[in-house]
mmCIF file of C-alpha atoms in Angstrom:
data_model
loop_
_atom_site.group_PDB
_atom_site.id
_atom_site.type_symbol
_atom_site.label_atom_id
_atom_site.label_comp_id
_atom_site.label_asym_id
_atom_site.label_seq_id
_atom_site.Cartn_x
_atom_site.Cartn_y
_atom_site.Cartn_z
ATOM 1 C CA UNK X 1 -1.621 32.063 -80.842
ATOM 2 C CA UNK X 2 -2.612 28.927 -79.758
ATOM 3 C CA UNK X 3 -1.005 25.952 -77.801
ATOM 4 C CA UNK X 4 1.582 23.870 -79.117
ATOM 5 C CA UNK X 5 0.787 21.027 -81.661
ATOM 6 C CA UNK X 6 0.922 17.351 -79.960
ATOM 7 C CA UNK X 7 3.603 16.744 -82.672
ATOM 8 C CA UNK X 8 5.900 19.133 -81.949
ATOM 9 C CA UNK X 9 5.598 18.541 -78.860
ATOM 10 C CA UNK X 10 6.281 15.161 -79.000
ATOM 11 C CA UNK X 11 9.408 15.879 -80.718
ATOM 12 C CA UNK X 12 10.375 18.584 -78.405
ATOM 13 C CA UNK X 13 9.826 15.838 -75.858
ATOM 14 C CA UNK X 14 11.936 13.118 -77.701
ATOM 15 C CA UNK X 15 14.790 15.825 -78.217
ATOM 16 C CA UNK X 16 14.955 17.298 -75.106
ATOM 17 C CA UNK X 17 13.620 15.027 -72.211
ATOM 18 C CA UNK X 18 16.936 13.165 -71.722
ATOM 19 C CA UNK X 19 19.286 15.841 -70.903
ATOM 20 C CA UNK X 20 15.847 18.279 -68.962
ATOM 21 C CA UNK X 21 15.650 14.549 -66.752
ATOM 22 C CA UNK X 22 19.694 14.736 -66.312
ATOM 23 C CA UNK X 23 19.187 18.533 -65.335
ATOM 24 C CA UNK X 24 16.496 17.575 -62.819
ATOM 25 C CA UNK X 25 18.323 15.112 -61.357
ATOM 26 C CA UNK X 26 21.005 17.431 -59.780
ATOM 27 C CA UNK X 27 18.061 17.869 -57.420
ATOM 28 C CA UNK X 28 15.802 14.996 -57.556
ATOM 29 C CA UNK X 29 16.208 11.508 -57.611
ATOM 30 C CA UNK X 30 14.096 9.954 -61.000
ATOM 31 C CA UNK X 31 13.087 12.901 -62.736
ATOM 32 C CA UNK X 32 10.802 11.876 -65.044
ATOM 33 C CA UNK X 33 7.510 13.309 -62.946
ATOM 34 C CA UNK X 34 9.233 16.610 -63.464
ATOM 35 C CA UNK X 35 9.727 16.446 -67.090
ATOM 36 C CA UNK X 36 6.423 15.161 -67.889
ATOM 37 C CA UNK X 37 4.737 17.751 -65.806
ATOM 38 C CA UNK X 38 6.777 20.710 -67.275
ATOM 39 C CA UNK X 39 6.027 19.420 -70.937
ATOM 40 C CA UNK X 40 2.278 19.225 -69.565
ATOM 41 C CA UNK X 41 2.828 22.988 -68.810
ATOM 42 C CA UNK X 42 3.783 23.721 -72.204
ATOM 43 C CA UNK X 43 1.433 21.929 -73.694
ATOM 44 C CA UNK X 44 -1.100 24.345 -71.791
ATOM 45 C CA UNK X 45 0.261 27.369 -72.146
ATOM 46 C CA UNK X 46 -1.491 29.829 -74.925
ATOM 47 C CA UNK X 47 0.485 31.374 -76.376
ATOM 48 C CA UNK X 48 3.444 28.761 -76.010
ATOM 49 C CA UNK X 49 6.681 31.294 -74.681
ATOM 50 C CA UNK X 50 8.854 32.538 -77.336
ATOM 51 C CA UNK X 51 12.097 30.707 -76.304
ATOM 52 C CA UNK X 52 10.663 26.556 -75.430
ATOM 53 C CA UNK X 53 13.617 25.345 -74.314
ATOM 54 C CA UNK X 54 15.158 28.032 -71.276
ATOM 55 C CA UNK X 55 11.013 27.994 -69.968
ATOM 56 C CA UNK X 56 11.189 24.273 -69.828
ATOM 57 C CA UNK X 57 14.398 24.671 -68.073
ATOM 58 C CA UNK X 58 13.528 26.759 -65.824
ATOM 59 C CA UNK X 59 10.074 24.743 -64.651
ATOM 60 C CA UNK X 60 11.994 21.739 -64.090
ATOM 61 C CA UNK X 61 14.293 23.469 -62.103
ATOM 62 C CA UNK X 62 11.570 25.242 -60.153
ATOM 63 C CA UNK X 63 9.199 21.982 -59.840
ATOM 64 C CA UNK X 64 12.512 20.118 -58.273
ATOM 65 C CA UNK X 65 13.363 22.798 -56.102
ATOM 66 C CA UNK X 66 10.221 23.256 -54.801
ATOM 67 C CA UNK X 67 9.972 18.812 -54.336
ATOM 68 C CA UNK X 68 13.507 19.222 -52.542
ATOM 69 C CA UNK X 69 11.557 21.159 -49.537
ATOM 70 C CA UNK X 70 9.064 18.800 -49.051
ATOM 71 C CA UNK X 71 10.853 16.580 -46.288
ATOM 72 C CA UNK X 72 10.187 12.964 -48.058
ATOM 73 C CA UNK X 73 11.474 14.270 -51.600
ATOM 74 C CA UNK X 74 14.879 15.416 -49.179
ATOM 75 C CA UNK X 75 15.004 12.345 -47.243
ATOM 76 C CA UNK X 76 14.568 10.132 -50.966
ATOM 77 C CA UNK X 77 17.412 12.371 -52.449
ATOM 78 C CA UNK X 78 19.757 12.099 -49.535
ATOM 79 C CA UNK X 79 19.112 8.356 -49.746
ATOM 80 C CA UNK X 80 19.843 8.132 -53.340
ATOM 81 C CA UNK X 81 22.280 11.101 -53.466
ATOM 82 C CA UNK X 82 25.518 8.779 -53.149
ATOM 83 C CA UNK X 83 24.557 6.585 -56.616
ATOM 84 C CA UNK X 84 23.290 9.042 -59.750
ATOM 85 C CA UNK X 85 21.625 5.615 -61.498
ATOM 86 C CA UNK X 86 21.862 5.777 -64.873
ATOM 87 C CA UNK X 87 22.220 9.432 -65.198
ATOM 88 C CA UNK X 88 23.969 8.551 -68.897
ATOM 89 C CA UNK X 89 22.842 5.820 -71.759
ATOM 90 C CA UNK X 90 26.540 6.049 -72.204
ATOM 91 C CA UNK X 91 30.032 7.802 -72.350
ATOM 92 C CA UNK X 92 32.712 6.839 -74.138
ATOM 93 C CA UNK X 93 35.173 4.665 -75.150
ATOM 94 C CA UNK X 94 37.480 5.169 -72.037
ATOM 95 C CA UNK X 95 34.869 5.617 -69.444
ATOM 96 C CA UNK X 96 31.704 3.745 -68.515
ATOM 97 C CA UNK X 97 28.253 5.974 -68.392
ATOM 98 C CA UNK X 98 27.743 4.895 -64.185
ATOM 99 C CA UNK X 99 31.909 6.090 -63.655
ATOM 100 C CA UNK X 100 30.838 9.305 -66.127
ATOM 101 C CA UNK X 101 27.825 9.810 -63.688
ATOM 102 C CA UNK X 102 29.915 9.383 -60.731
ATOM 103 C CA UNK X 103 32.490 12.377 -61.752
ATOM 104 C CA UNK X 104 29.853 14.386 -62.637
ATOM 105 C CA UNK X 105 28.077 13.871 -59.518
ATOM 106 C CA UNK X 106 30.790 14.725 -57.902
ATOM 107 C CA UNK X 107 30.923 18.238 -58.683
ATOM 108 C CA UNK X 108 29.057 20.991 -56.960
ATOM 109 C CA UNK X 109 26.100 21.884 -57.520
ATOM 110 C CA UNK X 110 26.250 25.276 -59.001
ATOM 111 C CA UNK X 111 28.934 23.983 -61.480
ATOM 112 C CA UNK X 112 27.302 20.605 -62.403
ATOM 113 C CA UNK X 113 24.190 22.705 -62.720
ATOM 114 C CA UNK X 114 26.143 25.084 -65.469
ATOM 115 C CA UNK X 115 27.284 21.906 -67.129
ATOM 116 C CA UNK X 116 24.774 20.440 -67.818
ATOM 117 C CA UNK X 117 22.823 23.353 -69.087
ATOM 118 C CA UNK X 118 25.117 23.869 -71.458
ATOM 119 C CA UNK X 119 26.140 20.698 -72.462
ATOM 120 C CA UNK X 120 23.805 18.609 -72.668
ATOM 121 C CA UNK X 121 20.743 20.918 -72.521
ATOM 122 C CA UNK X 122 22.119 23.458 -75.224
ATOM 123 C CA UNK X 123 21.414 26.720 -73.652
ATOM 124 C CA UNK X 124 23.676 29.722 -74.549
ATOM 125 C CA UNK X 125 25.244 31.524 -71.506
ATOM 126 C CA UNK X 126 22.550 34.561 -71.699
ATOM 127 C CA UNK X 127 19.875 31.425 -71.244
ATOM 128 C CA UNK X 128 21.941 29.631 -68.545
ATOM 129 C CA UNK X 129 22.748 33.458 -66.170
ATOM 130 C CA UNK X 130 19.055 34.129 -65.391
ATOM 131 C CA UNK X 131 17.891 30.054 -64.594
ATOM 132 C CA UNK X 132 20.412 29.717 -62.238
ATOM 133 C CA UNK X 133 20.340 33.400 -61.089
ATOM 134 C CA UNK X 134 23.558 34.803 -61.760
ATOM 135 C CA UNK X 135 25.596 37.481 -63.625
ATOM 136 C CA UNK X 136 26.500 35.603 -67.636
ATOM 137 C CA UNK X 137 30.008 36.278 -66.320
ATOM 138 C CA UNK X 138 29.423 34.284 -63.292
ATOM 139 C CA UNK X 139 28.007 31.379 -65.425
ATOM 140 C CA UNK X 140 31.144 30.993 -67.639
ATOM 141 C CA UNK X 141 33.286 31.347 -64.998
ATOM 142 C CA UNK X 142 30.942 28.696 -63.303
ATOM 143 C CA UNK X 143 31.441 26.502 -66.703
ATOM 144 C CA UNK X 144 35.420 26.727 -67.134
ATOM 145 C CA UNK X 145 35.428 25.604 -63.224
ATOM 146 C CA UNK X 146 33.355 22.588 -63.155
ATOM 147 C CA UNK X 147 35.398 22.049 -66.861
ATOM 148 C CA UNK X 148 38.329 22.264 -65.355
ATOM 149 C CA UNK X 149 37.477 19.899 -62.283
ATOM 150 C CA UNK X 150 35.988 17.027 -64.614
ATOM 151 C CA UNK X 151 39.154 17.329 -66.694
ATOM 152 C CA UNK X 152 40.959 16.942 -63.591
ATOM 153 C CA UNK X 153 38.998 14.172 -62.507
ATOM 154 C CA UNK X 154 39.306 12.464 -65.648
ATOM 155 C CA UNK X 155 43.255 12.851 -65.663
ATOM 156 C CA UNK X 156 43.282 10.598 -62.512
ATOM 157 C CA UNK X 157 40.787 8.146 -63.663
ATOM 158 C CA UNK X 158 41.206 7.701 -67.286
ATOM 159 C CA UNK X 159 43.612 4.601 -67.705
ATOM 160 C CA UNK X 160 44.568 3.875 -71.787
ATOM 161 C CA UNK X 161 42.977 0.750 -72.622
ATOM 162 C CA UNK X 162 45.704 -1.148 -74.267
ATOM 163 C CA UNK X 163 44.534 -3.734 -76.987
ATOM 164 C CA UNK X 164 47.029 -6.109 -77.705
ATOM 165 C CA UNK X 165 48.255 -5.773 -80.594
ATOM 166 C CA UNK X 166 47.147 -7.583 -83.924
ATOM 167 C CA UNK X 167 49.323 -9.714 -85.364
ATOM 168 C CA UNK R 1 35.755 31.071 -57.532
ATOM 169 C CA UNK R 2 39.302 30.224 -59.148
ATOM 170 C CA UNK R 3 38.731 30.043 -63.178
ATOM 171 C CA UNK R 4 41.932 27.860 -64.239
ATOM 172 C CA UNK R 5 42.757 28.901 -67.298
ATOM 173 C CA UNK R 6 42.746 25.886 -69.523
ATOM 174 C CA UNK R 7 43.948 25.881 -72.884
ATOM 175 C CA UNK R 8 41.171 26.794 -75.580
ATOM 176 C CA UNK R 9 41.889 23.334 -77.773
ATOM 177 C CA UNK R 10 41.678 21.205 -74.545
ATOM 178 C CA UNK R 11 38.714 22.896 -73.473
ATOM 179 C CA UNK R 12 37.097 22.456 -77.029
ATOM 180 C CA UNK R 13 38.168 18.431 -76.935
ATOM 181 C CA UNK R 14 37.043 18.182 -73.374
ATOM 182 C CA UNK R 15 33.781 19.730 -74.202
ATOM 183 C CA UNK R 16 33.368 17.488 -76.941
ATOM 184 C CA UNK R 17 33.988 14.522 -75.159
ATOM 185 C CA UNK R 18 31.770 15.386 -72.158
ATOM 186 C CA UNK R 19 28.706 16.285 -75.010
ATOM 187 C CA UNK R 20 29.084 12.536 -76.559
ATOM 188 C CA UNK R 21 27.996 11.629 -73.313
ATOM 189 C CA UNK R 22 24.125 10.409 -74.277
ATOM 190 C CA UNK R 23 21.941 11.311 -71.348
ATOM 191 C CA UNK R 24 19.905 8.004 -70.333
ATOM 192 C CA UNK R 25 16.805 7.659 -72.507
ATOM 193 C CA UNK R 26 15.320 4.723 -69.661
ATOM 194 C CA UNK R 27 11.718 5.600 -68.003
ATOM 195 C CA UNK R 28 10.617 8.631 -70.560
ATOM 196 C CA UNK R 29 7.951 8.019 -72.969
ATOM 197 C CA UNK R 30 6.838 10.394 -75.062
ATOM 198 C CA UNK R 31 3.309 8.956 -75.181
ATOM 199 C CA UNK R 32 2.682 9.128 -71.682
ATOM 200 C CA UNK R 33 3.369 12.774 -71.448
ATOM 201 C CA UNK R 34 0.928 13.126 -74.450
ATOM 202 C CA UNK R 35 -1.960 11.720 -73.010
ATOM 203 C CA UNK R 36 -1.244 13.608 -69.780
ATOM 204 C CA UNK R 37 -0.843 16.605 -71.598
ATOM 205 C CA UNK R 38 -4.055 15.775 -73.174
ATOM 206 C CA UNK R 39 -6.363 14.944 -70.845
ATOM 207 C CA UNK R 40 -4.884 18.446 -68.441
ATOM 208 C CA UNK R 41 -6.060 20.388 -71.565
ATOM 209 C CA UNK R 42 -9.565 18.673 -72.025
ATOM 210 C CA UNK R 43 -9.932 19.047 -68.137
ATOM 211 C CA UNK R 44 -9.040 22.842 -68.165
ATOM 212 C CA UNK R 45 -11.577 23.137 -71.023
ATOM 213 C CA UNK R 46 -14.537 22.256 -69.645
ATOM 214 C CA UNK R 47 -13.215 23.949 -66.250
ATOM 215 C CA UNK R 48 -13.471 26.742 -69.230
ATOM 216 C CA UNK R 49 -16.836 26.498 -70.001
ATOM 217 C CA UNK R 50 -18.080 26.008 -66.486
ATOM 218 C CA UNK R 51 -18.390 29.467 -65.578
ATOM 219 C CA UNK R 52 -20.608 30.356 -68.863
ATOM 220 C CA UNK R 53 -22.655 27.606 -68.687
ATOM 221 C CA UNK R 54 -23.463 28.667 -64.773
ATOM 222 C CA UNK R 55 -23.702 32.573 -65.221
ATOM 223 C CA UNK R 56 -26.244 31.719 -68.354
ATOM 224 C CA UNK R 57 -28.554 29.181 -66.315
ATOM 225 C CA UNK R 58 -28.531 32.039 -63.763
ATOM 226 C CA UNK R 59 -29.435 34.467 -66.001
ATOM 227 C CA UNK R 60 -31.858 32.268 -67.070
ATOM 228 C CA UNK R 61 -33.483 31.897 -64.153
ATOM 229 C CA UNK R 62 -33.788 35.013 -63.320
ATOM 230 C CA UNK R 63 -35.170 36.316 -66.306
ATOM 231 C CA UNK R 64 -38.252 33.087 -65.577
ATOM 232 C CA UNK R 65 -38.954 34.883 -62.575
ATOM 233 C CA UNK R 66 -39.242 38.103 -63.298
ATOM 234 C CA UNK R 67 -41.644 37.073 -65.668
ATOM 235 C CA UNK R 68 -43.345 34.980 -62.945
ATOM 236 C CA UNK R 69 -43.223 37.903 -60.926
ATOM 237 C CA UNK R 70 -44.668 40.095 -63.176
ATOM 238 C CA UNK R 71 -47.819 38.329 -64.217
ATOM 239 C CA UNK R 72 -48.585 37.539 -60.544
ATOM 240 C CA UNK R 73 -48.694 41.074 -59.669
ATOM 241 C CA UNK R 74 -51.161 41.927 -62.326
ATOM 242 C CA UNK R 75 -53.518 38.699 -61.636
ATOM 243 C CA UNK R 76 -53.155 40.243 -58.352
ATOM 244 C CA UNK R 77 -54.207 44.003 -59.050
ATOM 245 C CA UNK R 78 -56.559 43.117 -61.571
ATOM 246 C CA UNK R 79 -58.178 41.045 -58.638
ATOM 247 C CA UNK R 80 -58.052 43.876 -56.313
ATOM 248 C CA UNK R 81 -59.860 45.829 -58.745
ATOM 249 C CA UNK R 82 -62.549 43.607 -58.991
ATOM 250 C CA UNK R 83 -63.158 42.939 -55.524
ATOM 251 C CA UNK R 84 -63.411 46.940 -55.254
ATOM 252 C CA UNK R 85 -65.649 47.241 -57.703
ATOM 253 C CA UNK R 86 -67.898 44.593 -56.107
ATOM 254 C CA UNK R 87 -67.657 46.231 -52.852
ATOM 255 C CA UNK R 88 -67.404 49.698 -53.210
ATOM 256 C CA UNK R 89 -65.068 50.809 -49.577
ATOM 257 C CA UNK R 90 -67.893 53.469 -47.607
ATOM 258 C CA UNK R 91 -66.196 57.025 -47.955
ATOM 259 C CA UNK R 92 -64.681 57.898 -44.694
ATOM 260 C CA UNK R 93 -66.704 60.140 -42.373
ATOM 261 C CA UNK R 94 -66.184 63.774 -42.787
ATOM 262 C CA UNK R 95 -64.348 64.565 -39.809
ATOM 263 C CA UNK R 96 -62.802 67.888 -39.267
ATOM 264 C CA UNK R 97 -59.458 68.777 -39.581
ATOM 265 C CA UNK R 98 -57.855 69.777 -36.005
ATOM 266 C CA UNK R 99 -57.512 73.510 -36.122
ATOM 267 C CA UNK R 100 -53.752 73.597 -35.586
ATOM 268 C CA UNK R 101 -53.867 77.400 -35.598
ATOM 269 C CA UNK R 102 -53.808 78.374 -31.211
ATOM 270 C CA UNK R 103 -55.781 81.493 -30.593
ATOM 271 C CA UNK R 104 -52.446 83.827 -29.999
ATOM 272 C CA UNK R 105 -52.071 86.000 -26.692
ATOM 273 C CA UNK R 106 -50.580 89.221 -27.620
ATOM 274 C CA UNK R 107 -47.027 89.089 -26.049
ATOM 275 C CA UNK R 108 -46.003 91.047 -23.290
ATOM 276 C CA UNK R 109 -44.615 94.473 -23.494
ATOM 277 C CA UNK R 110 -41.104 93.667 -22.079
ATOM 278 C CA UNK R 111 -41.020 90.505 -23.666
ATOM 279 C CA UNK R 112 -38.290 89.812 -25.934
ATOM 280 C CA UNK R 113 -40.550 89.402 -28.959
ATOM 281 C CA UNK R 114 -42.022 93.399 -28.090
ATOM 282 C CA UNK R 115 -38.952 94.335 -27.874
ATOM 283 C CA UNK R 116 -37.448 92.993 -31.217
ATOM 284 C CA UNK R 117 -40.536 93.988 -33.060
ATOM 285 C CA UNK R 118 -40.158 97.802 -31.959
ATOM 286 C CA UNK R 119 -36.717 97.560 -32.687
ATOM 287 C CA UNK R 120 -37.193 96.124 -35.859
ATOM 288 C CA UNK R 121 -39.853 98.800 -36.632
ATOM 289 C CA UNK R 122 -38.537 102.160 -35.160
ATOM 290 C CA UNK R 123 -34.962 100.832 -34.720
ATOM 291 C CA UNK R 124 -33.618 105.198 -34.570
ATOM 292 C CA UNK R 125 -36.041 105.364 -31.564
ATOM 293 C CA UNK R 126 -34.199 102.676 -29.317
ATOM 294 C CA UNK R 127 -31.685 104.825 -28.133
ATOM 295 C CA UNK R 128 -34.252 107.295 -26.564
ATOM 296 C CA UNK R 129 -36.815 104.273 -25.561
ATOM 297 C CA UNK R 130 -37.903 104.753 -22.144
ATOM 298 C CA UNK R 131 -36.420 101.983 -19.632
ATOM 299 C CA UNK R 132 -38.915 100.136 -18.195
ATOM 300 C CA UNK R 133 -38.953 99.395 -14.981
ATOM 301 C CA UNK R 134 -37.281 95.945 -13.483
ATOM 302 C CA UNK R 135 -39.972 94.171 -11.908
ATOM 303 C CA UNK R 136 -39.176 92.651 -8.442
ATOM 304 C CA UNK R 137 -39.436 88.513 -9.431
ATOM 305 C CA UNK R 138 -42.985 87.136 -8.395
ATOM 306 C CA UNK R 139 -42.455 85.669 -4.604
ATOM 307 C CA UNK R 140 -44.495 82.248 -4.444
ATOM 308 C CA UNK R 141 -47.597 82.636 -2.784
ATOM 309 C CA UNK R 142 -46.626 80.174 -0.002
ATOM 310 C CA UNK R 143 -43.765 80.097 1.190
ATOM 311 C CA UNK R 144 -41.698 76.378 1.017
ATOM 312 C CA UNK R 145 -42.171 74.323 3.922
ATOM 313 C CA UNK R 146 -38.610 73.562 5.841
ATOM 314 C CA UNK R 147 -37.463 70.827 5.475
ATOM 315 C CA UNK R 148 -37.489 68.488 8.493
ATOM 316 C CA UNK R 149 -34.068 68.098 9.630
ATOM 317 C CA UNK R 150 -33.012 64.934 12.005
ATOM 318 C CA UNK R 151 -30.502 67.617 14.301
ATOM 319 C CA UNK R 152 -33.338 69.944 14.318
ATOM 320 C CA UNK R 153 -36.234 70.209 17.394
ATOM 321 C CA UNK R 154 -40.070 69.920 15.521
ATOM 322 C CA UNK R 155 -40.909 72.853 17.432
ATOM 323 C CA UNK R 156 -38.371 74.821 15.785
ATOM 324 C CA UNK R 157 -39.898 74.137 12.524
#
């Protein structure tokens, strides 16, 4: 079978770079580097895996992982660890996308990591248990933790915006 | 790890608040990862047809000298020939063969060779074979000379 077309993967790109750059940045500051080079990846691989989207998961996480030993990739996330920049475009209504990035950067790792597998990147449990390298129970109990915390979270920060009212 | 048991509708509205959340879009473009895609292929392809291209200019090259080889050799008999013909080598002198065959003593009667041939030959008449008689060993015609000790008086000698 051979590679994948440059228009599909373009539009793999456009559909699923924001939230594979949000999943990379749980390790790594930026992101982008890592995105690019796993869709490079794909684009080389003959024949293209069966399931796109859990590979391309699971290179980003490996490319970070392996740029978080590298001691200037660990001192640049330490550095940067204490302000996710524009992790979101933005959230809603009754929370701005920096606070939203704040909460969620608040979490722990192997929660946030769940989260935003499955939120944002789509991936089914049975996807999510073998990237992160645990049991699928372990991943939705992972999942209805860091669910729970952000809920929590948003309890004590969400304030009702009250418009005054129209006369 | 605690699971808190949340309410399935809360979770659901919770969930769907937290996926309206729109990743940032900011630094990615899609054509940049095209042309690096692109030019990683094109570079692994001609990495691809490196090793071809190589093992068939080898093969090449070989096969040119062998060829080389080949012809060389028989310019170079053919001229060996010739020169033979022009000058014939002179036939080596007729020398004769060493005679490699010794003139043979016939062995000694109580040698073990005798012995193993009459064996061999009559081996029912060993039992009753006369015992020859042992020989006293050959003394040396002259006897040693001492040997000059340093403790010892030359007149004792």
């Amino acid at each position: 079978m051979p590679p994948l077309e440059p228009t599909t993967l373009g539009r793999l790109y456009r559909q699923h770079a924001p939230a594979l750059r949000l999943y990379a940045r749980q390790w790594a500051d930026g992101g982008e580097d890592l995105v690019q080079e796993a869709f490079v990846r794909l684009a080389q691989q003959s024949p293209p895996p069966e399931q796109v989207l859990p590979w391309l998961y699971r290179v980003v996480r490996n490319l970070a992982l392996a740029g978080q030993r590298s001691a200037t990739r660990r001192r640049s996330r330490e550095r940067k660890s204490s302000s996710p920049v524009a992790w979101f475009a933005a959230a809603d209504d009754q929370l701005d996308a920096q606070e939203a990035a704040r909460l969620l950067a608040e979490l722990a790792l192997e929660l946030r990591e769940v989260i935003v597998a499955r939120l944002w990147g789509g991936l089914t449990f049975a996807e999510i248990a073998p990237l992160v390298g645990c049991s699928l129970a372990t991943a939705q109990r992972r999942y209805q933790a860091g669910l729970a915390e952000l809920k929590k979270r948003l309890e004590g920060q969400w304030t009702p915006r009250i418009s005054p009212p129209t006369i | 790890m605690d699971t808190p048991d949340l309410p399935a509708d809360d979770l659901n509205d919770l969930e769907r608040r937290l996926a309206g959340w729109r990743p940032s879009t900011v630094g990615l473009a899609p054509d940049a990862m095209l042309f690096a895609a692109g030019r990683a292929s094109a570079q692994r392809g001609k990495a691809r047809l490196a090793w071809p291209i190589l093992s068939g200019c080898l093969a090449l090259a070989a096969g040119v000298l062998g060829v080389w080889l080949a012809s060389e050799r028989s310019e170079r008999r053919a001229l060996v020939r010739a020169l033979e013909e022009q000058h014939p080598r002179p036939a080596p002198a007729n020398v004769p063969a060493p005679n490699e065959t010794r003139p043979t003593e016939p062995p000694a009667p109580e040698s073990y060779l005798s012995l193993r041939r009459a064996w061999e030959q009559h081996p029912s008449d060993w039992a009753n074979r006369p015992v020859p008689p042992v020989r006293a060993p050959k003394r040396p015609a002259s006897p040693e000379r001492p040997i000059p000790r340093a403790w010892q008086p030359a007149d004792r000698l």
